[in-house]
């Protein structure tokens, strides 16, 4: 028996487009719809009637709930989702949870009331949200963080390995007392980056100490205070691994206030390659994550599930790569070295 994937392959379109064309959605390009109908007829494909009728009650809208709309990492994810959704004839509603479980729950309630076709979610860690989505059988894909206690399609980055190699990069540049500023305890990305930092210290045979680690919100203000605490110690760190680009702003503000220069006085590597990182002097070394690709892949997974073409859940883990610039190379200038693979770092 032919499947919806067979029809999609024959017509040269996505499974979501097949589903929408067969359901008579006006948002599908007429030429694509004709190709889908011809492919379905040639293969003898017959959609499941009850399932199709249920889906007709949904709106052609996806909900994307992210933790910080001001963070360039999440806006890049949103762009990847929107591009894929628009190509398939879906609209996208963007919601900002501020990493607050109650706000996340409010947006999920709205999404369910509006009968969105599916939800993409960067979870706060609330089990209640996962239970609510499961109770309503709403298709969901988790991005950047797993959905707690609920099997779902998930798209992640290997934060632990990326943090390990960033720490090894700093060690290879001659920094011997490396500190770490990461996000709140219990947030998977924050915990994984801290674990990777510790992996890197062990691999480099460098001493680790709780005095070298600070946790803060993934925001500039908290990171600025944390950086001041670290750098005010009698034996301060000579390099810092920073949890994200917003925290990096706070760290750079703290360094400026203390008249310390990145790359000369304190080595700095931060997660996320925000557009402004190359405008600094020296430019900021970063761990660049494939945020757009994460969003695009998550959207494709969700559309396939909406179309009824997926049963088993999957977890996809993408790789990050180090972009080593002047803030970590001890060169104090505008040196930039873009490493295609985070494991192939040139320490020379």
GROMACS .gro file of N, CA, C and O in nm, residues 37-126:
model
  360
   37UNK      N    1  -0.195   1.530  -0.677
   37UNK     CA    2  -0.312   1.450  -0.714
   37UNK      C    3  -0.277   1.346  -0.820
   37UNK      O    4  -0.323   1.231  -0.814
   38UNK      N    5  -0.192   1.385  -0.915
   38UNK     CA    6  -0.150   1.291  -1.019
   38UNK      C    7  -0.068   1.178  -0.959
   38UNK      O    8  -0.085   1.060  -0.996
   39UNK      N    9   0.021   1.212  -0.866
   39UNK     CA   10   0.105   1.110  -0.803
   39UNK      C   11   0.020   1.015  -0.719
   39UNK      O   12   0.040   0.893  -0.720
   40UNK      N   13  -0.075   1.071  -0.645
   40UNK     CA   14  -0.162   0.987  -0.562
   40UNK      C   15  -0.244   0.891  -0.647
   40UNK      O   16  -0.260   0.772  -0.613
   41UNK      N   17  -0.295   0.941  -0.759
   41UNK     CA   18  -0.374   0.855  -0.847
   41UNK      C   19  -0.288   0.746  -0.909
   41UNK      O   20  -0.329   0.629  -0.918
   42UNK      N   21  -0.167   0.782  -0.952
   42UNK     CA   22  -0.079   0.683  -1.015
   42UNK      C   23  -0.039   0.573  -0.916
   42UNK      O   24  -0.024   0.456  -0.956
   43UNK      N   25  -0.022   0.611  -0.789
   43UNK     CA   26   0.020   0.512  -0.688
   43UNK      C   27  -0.097   0.442  -0.622
   43UNK      O   28  -0.078   0.348  -0.543
   44UNK      N   29  -0.218   0.490  -0.648
   44UNK     CA   30  -0.335   0.431  -0.584
   44UNK      C   31  -0.343   0.465  -0.436
   44UNK      O   32  -0.396   0.388  -0.357
   45UNK      N   33  -0.291   0.583  -0.399
   45UNK     CA   34  -0.288   0.622  -0.257
   45UNK      C   35  -0.425   0.670  -0.213
   45UNK      O   36  -0.491   0.748  -0.280
   46UNK      N   37  -0.469   0.623  -0.094
   46UNK     CA   38  -0.594   0.666  -0.035
   46UNK      C   39  -0.568   0.711   0.108
   46UNK      O   40  -0.526   0.631   0.191
   47UNK      N   41  -0.589   0.839   0.139
   47UNK     CA   42  -0.565   0.886   0.276
   47UNK      C   43  -0.664   0.826   0.374
   47UNK      O   44  -0.775   0.787   0.336
   48UNK      N   45  -0.622   0.819   0.500
   48UNK     CA   46  -0.708   0.770   0.607
   48UNK      C   47  -0.818   0.873   0.632
   48UNK      O   48  -0.793   0.984   0.674
   49UNK      N   49  -0.943   0.831   0.608
   49UNK     CA   50  -1.054   0.926   0.617
   49UNK      C   51  -1.074   0.987   0.755
   49UNK      O   52  -1.081   1.109   0.769
   50UNK      N   53  -1.085   0.907   0.863
   50UNK     CA   54  -1.106   0.966   0.995
   50UNK      C   55  -0.995   1.061   1.036
   50UNK      O   56  -1.020   1.168   1.090
   51UNK      N   57  -0.873   1.021   1.010
   51UNK     CA   58  -0.760   1.107   1.049
   51UNK      C   59  -0.765   1.237   0.969
   51UNK      O   60  -0.738   1.345   1.023
   52UNK      N   61  -0.799   1.228   0.841
   52UNK     CA   62  -0.805   1.347   0.758
   52UNK      C   63  -0.914   1.442   0.808
   52UNK      O   64  -0.895   1.563   0.815
   53UNK      N   65  -1.029   1.386   0.848
   53UNK     CA   66  -1.137   1.470   0.897
   53UNK      C   67  -1.099   1.542   1.026
   53UNK      O   68  -1.137   1.656   1.049
   54UNK      N   69  -1.023   1.473   1.113
   54UNK     CA   70  -0.977   1.538   1.235
   54UNK      C   71  -0.884   1.653   1.202
   54UNK      O   72  -0.892   1.760   1.262
   55UNK      N   73  -0.796   1.632   1.106
   55UNK     CA   74  -0.700   1.736   1.074
   55UNK      C   75  -0.767   1.858   1.010
   55UNK      O   76  -0.717   1.969   1.017
   56UNK      N   77  -0.880   1.838   0.948
   56UNK     CA   78  -0.950   1.951   0.887
   56UNK      C   79  -0.999   2.051   0.991
   56UNK      O   80  -1.028   2.166   0.959
   57UNK      N   81  -1.008   2.006   1.118
   57UNK     CA   82  -1.051   2.097   1.223
   57UNK      C   83  -0.936   2.188   1.268
   57UNK      O   84  -0.959   2.282   1.343
   58UNK      N   85  -0.814   2.159   1.226
   58UNK     CA   86  -0.700   2.239   1.268
   58UNK      C   87  -0.684   2.362   1.178
   58UNK      O   88  -0.730   2.366   1.065
   59UNK      N   89  -0.616   2.462   1.232
   59UNK     CA   90  -0.580   2.578   1.152
   59UNK      C   91  -0.445   2.553   1.088
   59UNK      O   92  -0.365   2.472   1.136
   60UNK      N   93  -0.419   2.624   0.979
   60UNK     CA   94  -0.290   2.609   0.909
   60UNK      C   95  -0.186   2.698   0.977
   60UNK      O   96  -0.124   2.784   0.914
   61UNK      N   97  -0.169   2.677   1.108
   61UNK     CA   98  -0.080   2.760   1.189
   61UNK      C   99   0.004   2.671   1.279
   61UNK      O  100  -0.046   2.574   1.336
   62UNK      N  101   0.131   2.707   1.290
   62UNK     CA  102   0.221   2.643   1.387
   62UNK      C  103   0.253   2.745   1.496
   62UNK      O  104   0.264   2.864   1.469
   63UNK      N  105   0.270   2.698   1.618
   63UNK     CA  106   0.312   2.784   1.728
   63UNK      C  107   0.457   2.752   1.763
   63UNK      O  108   0.493   2.635   1.779
   64UNK      N  109   0.538   2.855   1.773
   64UNK     CA  110   0.678   2.840   1.816
   64UNK      C  111   0.693   2.915   1.948
   64UNK      O  112   0.675   3.037   1.953
   65UNK      N  113   0.727   2.842   2.054
   65UNK     CA  114   0.743   2.902   2.187
   65UNK      C  115   0.890   2.891   2.225
   65UNK      O  116   0.942   2.781   2.247
   66UNK      N  117   0.959   3.006   2.229
   66UNK     CA  118   1.101   3.009   2.260
   66UNK      C  119   1.123   3.084   2.391
   66UNK      O  120   1.034   3.155   2.439
   67UNK      N  121   1.242   3.071   2.447
   67UNK     CA  122   1.266   3.126   2.581
   67UNK      C  123   1.309   3.272   2.579
   67UNK      O  124   1.292   3.342   2.679
   68UNK      N  125   1.366   3.322   2.469
   68UNK     CA  126   1.414   3.460   2.469
   68UNK      C  127   1.419   3.512   2.325
   68UNK      O  128   1.513   3.486   2.251
   69UNK      N  129   1.320   3.590   2.287
   69UNK     CA  130   1.310   3.638   2.150
   69UNK      C  131   1.422   3.738   2.118
   69UNK      O  132   1.454   3.760   2.001
   70UNK      N  133   1.484   3.798   2.220
   70UNK     CA  134   1.592   3.893   2.196
   70UNK      C  135   1.726   3.825   2.171
   70UNK      O  136   1.820   3.889   2.125
   71UNK      N  137   1.734   3.698   2.200
   71UNK     CA  138   1.858   3.623   2.181
   71UNK      C  139   1.872   3.586   2.033
   71UNK      O  140   1.785   3.517   1.978
   72UNK      N  141   1.979   3.629   1.965
   72UNK     CA  142   1.995   3.598   1.822
   72UNK      C  143   1.990   3.448   1.791
   72UNK      O  144   1.951   3.409   1.680
   73UNK      N  145   2.030   3.366   1.886
   73UNK     CA  146   2.024   3.221   1.866
   73UNK      C  147   1.880   3.178   1.840
   73UNK      O  148   1.851   3.102   1.746
   74UNK      N  149   1.787   3.226   1.922
   74UNK     CA  150   1.648   3.186   1.906
   74UNK      C  151   1.581   3.254   1.788
   74UNK      O  152   1.491   3.196   1.726
   75UNK      N  153   1.621   3.377   1.755
   75UNK     CA  154   1.563   3.439   1.636
   75UNK      C  155   1.608   3.366   1.510
   75UNK      O  156   1.531   3.358   1.413
   76UNK      N  157   1.729   3.312   1.510
   76UNK     CA  158   1.774   3.232   1.394
   76UNK      C  159   1.695   3.102   1.385
   76UNK      O  160   1.661   3.055   1.276
   77UNK      N  161   1.668   3.040   1.500
   77UNK     CA  162   1.583   2.921   1.500
   77UNK      C  163   1.446   2.955   1.442
   77UNK      O  164   1.392   2.882   1.358
   78UNK      N  165   1.391   3.069   1.486
   78UNK     CA  166   1.259   3.110   1.438
   78UNK      C  167   1.258   3.130   1.287
   78UNK      O  168   1.161   3.093   1.219
   79UNK      N  169   1.366   3.185   1.233
   79UNK     CA  170   1.370   3.207   1.088
   79UNK      C  171   1.372   3.074   1.013
   79UNK      O  172   1.307   3.058   0.909
   80UNK      N  173   1.447   2.977   1.066
   80UNK     CA  174   1.449   2.845   1.003
   80UNK      C  175   1.312   2.780   1.004
   80UNK      O  176   1.268   2.720   0.905
   81UNK      N  177   1.241   2.792   1.116
   81UNK     CA  178   1.105   2.737   1.126
   81UNK      C  179   1.013   2.807   1.028
   81UNK      O  180   0.937   2.743   0.954
   82UNK      N  181   1.019   2.940   1.026
   82UNK     CA  182   0.927   3.017   0.942
   82UNK      C  183   0.947   2.987   0.794
   82UNK      O  184   0.849   2.973   0.718
   83UNK      N  185   1.071   2.975   0.750
   83UNK     CA  186   1.097   2.948   0.608
   83UNK      C  187   1.036   2.816   0.566
   83UNK      O  188   0.973   2.805   0.459
   84UNK      N  189   1.054   2.713   0.647
   84UNK     CA  190   1.000   2.580   0.613
   84UNK      C  191   0.847   2.582   0.621
   84UNK      O  192   0.779   2.527   0.534
   85UNK      N  193   0.793   2.644   0.724
   85UNK     CA  194   0.647   2.649   0.740
   85UNK      C  195   0.582   2.723   0.624
   85UNK      O  196   0.481   2.678   0.569
   86UNK      N  197   0.641   2.835   0.586
   86UNK     CA  198   0.583   2.915   0.477
   86UNK      C  199   0.584   2.839   0.346
   86UNK      O  200   0.488   2.843   0.268
   87UNK      N  201   0.692   2.767   0.320
   87UNK     CA  202   0.700   2.688   0.196
   87UNK      C  203   0.592   2.581   0.192
   87UNK      O  204   0.541   2.547   0.085
   88UNK      N  205   0.553   2.530   0.309
   88UNK     CA  206   0.451   2.425   0.316
   88UNK      C  207   0.310   2.482   0.327
   88UNK      O  208   0.213   2.406   0.338
   89UNK      N  209   0.296   2.616   0.327
   89UNK     CA  210   0.164   2.676   0.333
   89UNK      C  211   0.112   2.702   0.473
   89UNK      O  212  -0.007   2.729   0.490
   90UNK      N  213   0.199   2.697   0.571
   90UNK     CA  214   0.159   2.724   0.710
   90UNK      C  215   0.205   2.862   0.754
   90UNK      O  216   0.310   2.910   0.712
   91UNK      N  217   0.130   2.922   0.843
   91UNK     CA  218   0.172   3.045   0.910
   91UNK      C  219   0.234   3.008   1.044
   91UNK      O  220   0.213   2.899   1.097
   92UNK      N  221   0.310   3.105   1.100
   92UNK     CA  222   0.380   3.080   1.226
   92UNK      C  223   0.345   3.188   1.327
   92UNK      O  224   0.350   3.307   1.296
   93UNK      N  225   0.313   3.146   1.449
   93UNK     CA  226   0.292   3.237   1.560
   93UNK      C  227   0.410   3.222   1.656
   93UNK      O  228   0.441   3.110   1.701
   94UNK      N  229   0.478   3.333   1.686
   94UNK     CA  230   0.596   3.331   1.772
   94UNK      C  231   0.560   3.377   1.912
   94UNK      O  232   0.499   3.482   1.931
   95UNK      N  233   0.598   3.298   2.011
   95UNK     CA  234   0.568   3.328   2.151
   95UNK      C  235   0.698   3.327   2.232
   95UNK      O  236   0.785   3.243   2.208
   96UNK      N  237   0.709   3.418   2.327
   96UNK     CA  238   0.829   3.433   2.408
   96UNK      C  239   0.796   3.395   2.553
   96UNK      O  240   0.718   3.465   2.620
   97UNK      N  241   0.856   3.288   2.604
   97UNK     CA  242   0.822   3.240   2.738
   97UNK      C  243   0.905   3.304   2.848
   97UNK      O  244   0.872   3.291   2.966
   98UNK      N  245   1.016   3.369   2.813
   98UNK     CA  246   1.108   3.424   2.912
   98UNK      C  247   1.157   3.317   3.009
   98UNK      O  248   1.193   3.348   3.124
   99UNK      N  249   1.159   3.193   2.964
   99UNK     CA  250   1.202   3.081   3.047
   99UNK      C  251   1.117   3.067   3.174
   99UNK      O  252   1.164   3.015   3.275
  100UNK      N  253   0.994   3.113   3.168
  100UNK     CA  254   0.903   3.104   3.282
  100UNK      C  255   0.796   2.998   3.254
  100UNK      O  256   0.727   3.005   3.152
  101UNK      N  257   0.784   2.901   3.343
  101UNK     CA  258   0.692   2.790   3.321
  101UNK      C  259   0.547   2.836   3.311
  101UNK      O  260   0.470   2.783   3.229
  102UNK      N  261   0.507   2.935   3.393
  102UNK     CA  262   0.368   2.980   3.388
  102UNK      C  263   0.336   3.050   3.257
  102UNK      O  264   0.228   3.034   3.199
  103UNK      N  265   0.432   3.127   3.205
  103UNK     CA  266   0.411   3.195   3.077
  103UNK      C  267   0.409   3.092   2.962
  103UNK      O  268   0.328   3.104   2.869
  104UNK      N  269   0.495   2.992   2.970
  104UNK     CA  270   0.494   2.885   2.871
  104UNK      C  271   0.358   2.816   2.870
  104UNK      O  272   0.300   2.790   2.763
  105UNK      N  273   0.305   2.787   2.988
  105UNK     CA  274   0.174   2.720   2.998
  105UNK      C  275   0.064   2.807   2.937
  105UNK      O  276  -0.025   2.755   2.867
  106UNK      N  277   0.068   2.937   2.961
  106UNK     CA  278  -0.032   3.027   2.903
  106UNK      C  279  -0.032   3.020   2.751
  106UNK      O  280  -0.138   3.013   2.687
  107UNK      N  281   0.088   3.020   2.692
  107UNK     CA  282   0.096   3.016   2.546
  107UNK      C  283   0.052   2.881   2.490
  107UNK      O  284  -0.010   2.874   2.383
  108UNK      N  285   0.083   2.775   2.562
  108UNK     CA  286   0.037   2.643   2.519
  108UNK      C  287  -0.116   2.637   2.525
  108UNK      O  288  -0.181   2.583   2.434
  109UNK      N  289  -0.175   2.693   2.631
  109UNK     CA  290  -0.321   2.698   2.640
  109UNK      C  291  -0.382   2.772   2.521
  109UNK      O  292  -0.480   2.726   2.461
  110UNK      N  293  -0.323   2.886   2.486
  110UNK     CA  294  -0.373   2.963   2.371
  110UNK      C  295  -0.360   2.882   2.242
  110UNK      O  296  -0.452   2.879   2.159
  111UNK      N  297  -0.246   2.816   2.225
  111UNK     CA  298  -0.224   2.736   2.104
  111UNK      C  299  -0.329   2.626   2.092
  111UNK      O  300  -0.381   2.600   1.982
  112UNK      N  301  -0.361   2.563   2.203
  112UNK     CA  302  -0.461   2.456   2.201
  112UNK      C  303  -0.601   2.513   2.172
  112UNK      O  304  -0.678   2.453   2.097
  113UNK      N  305  -0.632   2.628   2.232
  113UNK     CA  306  -0.762   2.690   2.207
  113UNK      C  307  -0.779   2.730   2.061
  113UNK      O  308  -0.889   2.721   2.006
  114UNK      N  309  -0.670   2.774   2.001
  114UNK     CA  310  -0.676   2.817   1.861
  114UNK      C  311  -0.660   2.701   1.763
  114UNK      O  312  -0.656   2.721   1.642
  115UNK      N  313  -0.648   2.580   1.817
  115UNK     CA  314  -0.637   2.458   1.735
  115UNK      C  315  -0.522   2.466   1.635
  115UNK      O  316  -0.539   2.438   1.515
  116UNK      N  317  -0.406   2.510   1.683
  116UNK     CA  318  -0.290   2.510   1.594
  116UNK      C  319  -0.259   2.367   1.551
  116UNK      O  320  -0.291   2.271   1.621
  117UNK      N  321  -0.198   2.356   1.435
  117UNK     CA  322  -0.169   2.222   1.383
  117UNK      C  323  -0.059   2.152   1.461
  117UNK      O  324  -0.054   2.029   1.466
  118UNK      N  325   0.033   2.230   1.522
  118UNK     CA  326   0.142   2.171   1.597
  118UNK      C  327   0.220   2.277   1.671
  118UNK      O  328   0.205   2.397   1.645
  119UNK      N  329   0.304   2.233   1.764
  119UNK     CA  330   0.380   2.323   1.849
  119UNK      C  331   0.528   2.288   1.843
  119UNK      O  332   0.566   2.171   1.853
  120UNK      N  333   0.610   2.391   1.825
  120UNK     CA  334   0.755   2.378   1.841
  120UNK      C  335   0.791   2.452   1.969
  120UNK      O  336   0.748   2.564   1.991
  121UNK      N  337   0.874   2.388   2.052
  121UNK     CA  338   0.891   2.438   2.187
  121UNK      C  339   1.035   2.425   2.233
  121UNK      O  340   1.097   2.320   2.218
  122UNK      N  341   1.088   2.536   2.288
  122UNK     CA  342   1.213   2.530   2.363
  122UNK      C  343   1.174   2.524   2.510
  122UNK      O  344   1.145   2.626   2.572
  123UNK      N  345   1.168   2.405   2.569
  123UNK     CA  346   1.099   2.387   2.697
  123UNK      C  347   1.167   2.457   2.815
  123UNK      O  348   1.290   2.465   2.822
  124UNK      N  349   1.084   2.502   2.909
  124UNK     CA  350   1.136   2.557   3.034
  124UNK      C  351   1.172   2.447   3.132
  124UNK      O  352   1.239   2.473   3.231
  125UNK      N  353   1.124   2.326   3.105
  125UNK     CA  354   1.149   2.215   3.197
  125UNK      C  355   1.026   2.178   3.278
  125UNK      O  356   1.034   2.091   3.365
  126UNK      N  357   0.913   2.240   3.249
  126UNK     CA  358   0.790   2.211   3.321
  126UNK      C  359   0.725   2.082   3.271
  126UNK      O  360   0.690   2.071   3.154
   0.00000   0.00000   0.00000
